[in-house]
Amino acid sequence: MEVTSHLKWNPVLADPTGQRQAKPRTLGKTMVMDKGLGLNAFQDLLSTSSSHLDMIKIGFGTSPLYPLNVLKSKINSAKENGICIYPGGTFLEVAIRQNAVSSFFDMLIALGFNGVEISDGTIEMERRLRNELIARGLEEGFEVITEYGKKGWGSSIELEELIDTVLIDTELGAKLVTIEARESGMGVGIFDNNGKCKDDELQRVLSAIPGQQLLWEAPLKSQQVHLISMLGPDIHLGNISPDELMALEALRRGLRSDTLSLGTRKD
């Protein structure tokens, strides 16, 4: 068998932009939403693309629907590949509604999750409770990701509220604040009813908040292209479909026609 371990792509071909950080990276993180991958598909995702993947969200409240051995296997494999894996924030909202927050955290610890998402996309949550949940997540050793925005159709960003949320959440220790766009990417947050980015709102947000603190949910290719072209490869992007992960990485590096113009190296 021919040995290929010494082979390596010329850097100008592997990353024409010359900007992509290796893991563990602080810029340009990618979060994939897992809405029910089987173990074989999950392992295939990691074997081909783990170096391009920073976070996996077990979508919505699907975590208790898996056989426990399957879920635990996913969690262990993700952690072995340097990936933060956590249940969707909606599941914590369910726990709050059912007065089962302690049980929720107990199971996350027992299963080995290394992240937790704190959101109020569907329920109303007092600032005091949000603070307590962030503190509890950190005390239990989780990487805490919070989320801003409601899931209802037509919901928008209230700039002052967002600024306050990001400042307080990050001061308390949240790693990133996710900007809600749901899995559809339409009619929520910075996206209009057709999924087109509302650039004026985006610029207002970025004029007030450092971009490295924000994770933008952008499930549609057109949104990913627009945001990368506008803000560069180092933008954090989430709610990416597993089968679109490699395609997104190609966009970040200027390896697709949509972002080929980014491929002017600075080194």
mmCIF file of N, CA, C and O in Angstrom, residues 216-252:
data_model
loop_
_atom_site.group_PDB
_atom_site.id
_atom_site.type_symbol
_atom_site.label_atom_id
_atom_site.label_comp_id
_atom_site.label_asym_id
_atom_site.label_seq_id
_atom_site.Cartn_x
_atom_site.Cartn_y
_atom_site.Cartn_z
ATOM 1 N N TRP A 216 -23.965 33.393 14.849
ATOM 2 C CA TRP A 216 -25.129 33.676 14.015
ATOM 3 C C TRP A 216 -25.695 32.374 13.447
ATOM 4 O O TRP A 216 -25.014 31.664 12.723
ATOM 5 N N GLU A 217 -26.946 32.076 13.786
ATOM 6 C CA GLU A 217 -27.596 30.949 13.144
ATOM 7 C C GLU A 217 -27.880 31.331 11.698
ATOM 8 O O GLU A 217 -28.521 32.355 11.432
ATOM 9 N N ALA A 218 -27.392 30.504 10.770
ATOM 10 C CA ALA A 218 -27.527 30.804 9.338
ATOM 11 C C ALA A 218 -27.635 29.492 8.577
ATOM 12 O O ALA A 218 -26.666 29.024 7.967
ATOM 13 N N PRO A 219 -28.803 28.862 8.596
ATOM 14 C CA PRO A 219 -28.928 27.527 8.005
ATOM 15 C C PRO A 219 -28.919 27.486 6.481
ATOM 16 O O PRO A 219 -28.656 26.429 5.905
ATOM 17 N N LEU A 220 -29.188 28.613 5.820
ATOM 18 C CA LEU A 220 -29.288 28.611 4.361
ATOM 19 C C LEU A 220 -27.974 29.020 3.714
ATOM 20 O O LEU A 220 -27.281 29.915 4.202
ATOM 21 N N LYS A 221 -27.653 28.394 2.600
ATOM 22 C CA LYS A 221 -26.402 28.702 1.900
ATOM 23 C C LYS A 221 -26.326 30.180 1.528
ATOM 24 O O LYS A 221 -25.276 30.818 1.685
ATOM 25 N N SER A 222 -27.414 30.753 1.060
ATOM 26 C CA SER A 222 -27.397 32.164 0.656
ATOM 27 C C SER A 222 -27.026 33.056 1.834
ATOM 28 O O SER A 222 -26.321 34.062 1.668
ATOM 29 N N GLN A 223 -27.472 32.687 3.032
ATOM 30 C CA GLN A 223 -27.142 33.455 4.230
ATOM 31 C C GLN A 223 -25.667 33.305 4.582
ATOM 32 O O GLN A 223 -24.998 34.273 4.943
ATOM 33 N N GLN A 224 -25.154 32.100 4.467
ATOM 34 C CA GLN A 224 -23.748 31.842 4.769
ATOM 35 C C GLN A 224 -22.850 32.622 3.810
ATOM 36 O O GLN A 224 -21.875 33.262 4.234
ATOM 37 N N VAL A 225 -23.173 32.583 2.536
ATOM 38 C CA VAL A 225 -22.389 33.312 1.540
ATOM 39 C C VAL A 225 -22.412 34.808 1.834
ATOM 40 O O VAL A 225 -21.372 35.486 1.825
ATOM 41 N N HIS A 226 -23.587 35.322 2.114
ATOM 42 C CA HIS A 226 -23.734 36.754 2.367
ATOM 43 C C HIS A 226 -22.934 37.190 3.593
ATOM 44 O O HIS A 226 -22.199 38.187 3.551
ATOM 45 N N LEU A 227 -23.065 36.450 4.685
ATOM 46 C CA LEU A 227 -22.392 36.834 5.923
ATOM 47 C C LEU A 227 -20.881 36.713 5.807
ATOM 48 O O LEU A 227 -20.135 37.571 6.289
ATOM 49 N N ILE A 228 -20.405 35.655 5.165
ATOM 50 C CA ILE A 228 -18.965 35.485 4.991
ATOM 51 C C ILE A 228 -18.411 36.559 4.063
ATOM 52 O O ILE A 228 -17.346 37.142 4.320
ATOM 53 N N SER A 229 -19.118 36.846 2.983
ATOM 54 C CA SER A 229 -18.668 37.885 2.043
ATOM 55 C C SER A 229 -18.649 39.257 2.713
ATOM 56 O O SER A 229 -17.785 40.091 2.434
ATOM 57 N N MET A 230 -19.609 39.480 3.599
ATOM 58 C CA MET A 230 -19.751 40.780 4.237
ATOM 59 C C MET A 230 -18.794 40.943 5.419
ATOM 60 O O MET A 230 -18.201 42.018 5.598
ATOM 61 N N LEU A 231 -18.616 39.879 6.201
ATOM 62 C CA LEU A 231 -17.892 39.985 7.464
ATOM 63 C C LEU A 231 -16.615 39.155 7.523
ATOM 64 O O LEU A 231 -15.866 39.243 8.493
ATOM 65 N N GLY A 232 -16.372 38.333 6.509
ATOM 66 C CA GLY A 232 -15.139 37.563 6.460
ATOM 67 C C GLY A 232 -15.290 36.153 7.003
ATOM 68 O O GLY A 232 -16.299 35.807 7.632
ATOM 69 N N PRO A 233 -14.278 35.309 6.785
ATOM 70 C CA PRO A 233 -14.354 33.890 7.162
ATOM 71 C C PRO A 233 -14.415 33.648 8.658
ATOM 72 O O PRO A 233 -14.766 32.549 9.090
ATOM 73 N N ASP A 234 -14.067 34.646 9.476
ATOM 74 C CA ASP A 234 -13.952 34.436 10.922
ATOM 75 C C ASP A 234 -15.262 34.607 11.681
ATOM 76 O O ASP A 234 -15.281 34.564 12.907
ATOM 77 N N ILE A 235 -16.372 34.782 10.985
ATOM 78 C CA ILE A 235 -17.659 34.895 11.642
ATOM 79 C C ILE A 235 -18.064 33.518 12.183
ATOM 80 O O ILE A 235 -17.847 32.489 11.546
ATOM 81 N N HIS A 236 -18.649 33.494 13.383
ATOM 82 C CA HIS A 236 -19.171 32.251 13.952
ATOM 83 C C HIS A 236 -20.536 31.966 13.337
ATOM 84 O O HIS A 236 -21.413 32.844 13.319
ATOM 85 N N LEU A 237 -20.742 30.733 12.861
ATOM 86 C CA LEU A 237 -21.998 30.372 12.204
ATOM 87 C C LEU A 237 -22.566 29.093 12.801
ATOM 88 O O LEU A 237 -21.818 28.162 13.130
ATOM 89 N N GLY A 238 -23.903 29.050 12.938
ATOM 90 C CA GLY A 238 -24.541 27.890 13.544
ATOM 91 C C GLY A 238 -25.786 27.440 12.824
ATOM 92 O O GLY A 238 -26.218 28.037 11.844
ATOM 93 N N ASN A 239 -26.367 26.344 13.367
ATOM 94 C CA ASN A 239 -27.510 25.664 12.762
ATOM 95 C C ASN A 239 -27.195 25.196 11.348
ATOM 96 O O ASN A 239 -28.035 25.251 10.451
ATOM 97 N N ILE A 240 -25.956 24.744 11.167
ATOM 98 C CA ILE A 240 -25.529 24.214 9.871
ATOM 99 C C ILE A 240 -25.951 22.750 9.783
ATOM 100 O O ILE A 240 -25.759 21.977 10.724
ATOM 101 N N SER A 241 -26.516 22.376 8.653
ATOM 102 C CA SER A 241 -26.885 20.975 8.437
ATOM 103 C C SER A 241 -25.617 20.122 8.312
ATOM 104 O O SER A 241 -24.638 20.565 7.701
ATOM 105 N N PRO A 242 -25.603 18.918 8.876
ATOM 106 C CA PRO A 242 -24.401 18.081 8.787
ATOM 107 C C PRO A 242 -23.899 17.879 7.366
ATOM 108 O O PRO A 242 -22.687 17.868 7.127
ATOM 109 N N ASP A 243 -24.821 17.740 6.422
ATOM 110 C CA ASP A 243 -24.386 17.500 5.048
ATOM 111 C C ASP A 243 -23.917 18.771 4.337
ATOM 112 O O ASP A 243 -23.469 18.715 3.191
ATOM 113 N N GLU A 244 -23.985 19.918 5.025
ATOM 114 C CA GLU A 244 -23.507 21.172 4.453
ATOM 115 C C GLU A 244 -22.228 21.670 5.133
ATOM 116 O O GLU A 244 -21.727 22.741 4.795
ATOM 117 N N LEU A 245 -21.718 20.898 6.102
ATOM 118 C CA LEU A 245 -20.554 21.356 6.860
ATOM 119 C C LEU A 245 -19.329 21.546 5.973
ATOM 120 O O LEU A 245 -18.655 22.583 6.034
ATOM 121 N N MET A 246 -19.010 20.564 5.151
ATOM 122 C CA MET A 246 -17.835 20.667 4.295
ATOM 123 C C MET A 246 -18.005 21.798 3.276
ATOM 124 O O MET A 246 -17.051 22.537 2.973
ATOM 125 N N ALA A 247 -19.210 21.948 2.765
ATOM 126 C CA ALA A 247 -19.481 23.026 1.812
ATOM 127 C C ALA A 247 -19.286 24.397 2.463
ATOM 128 O O ALA A 247 -18.765 25.323 1.829
ATOM 129 N N LEU A 248 -19.698 24.535 3.734
ATOM 130 C CA LEU A 248 -19.491 25.791 4.446
ATOM 131 C C LEU A 248 -18.002 26.058 4.641
ATOM 132 O O LEU A 248 -17.539 27.199 4.466
ATOM 133 N N GLU A 249 -17.251 25.026 4.991
ATOM 134 C CA GLU A 249 -15.809 25.225 5.182
ATOM 135 C C GLU A 249 -15.157 25.688 3.884
ATOM 136 O O GLU A 249 -14.253 26.537 3.888
ATOM 137 N N ALA A 250 -15.635 25.149 2.754
ATOM 138 C CA ALA A 250 -15.116 25.596 1.461
ATOM 139 C C ALA A 250 -15.446 27.074 1.228
ATOM 140 O O ALA A 250 -14.621 27.827 0.699
ATOM 141 N N LEU A 251 -16.636 27.495 1.643
ATOM 142 C CA LEU A 251 -16.985 28.916 1.536
ATOM 143 C C LEU A 251 -16.041 29.771 2.370
ATOM 144 O O LEU A 251 -15.579 30.825 1.929
ATOM 145 N N ARG A 252 -15.768 29.339 3.591
ATOM 146 C CA ARG A 252 -14.897 30.109 4.477
ATOM 147 C C ARG A 252 -13.501 30.295 3.877
ATOM 148 O O ARG A 252 -12.869 31.334 4.075
#
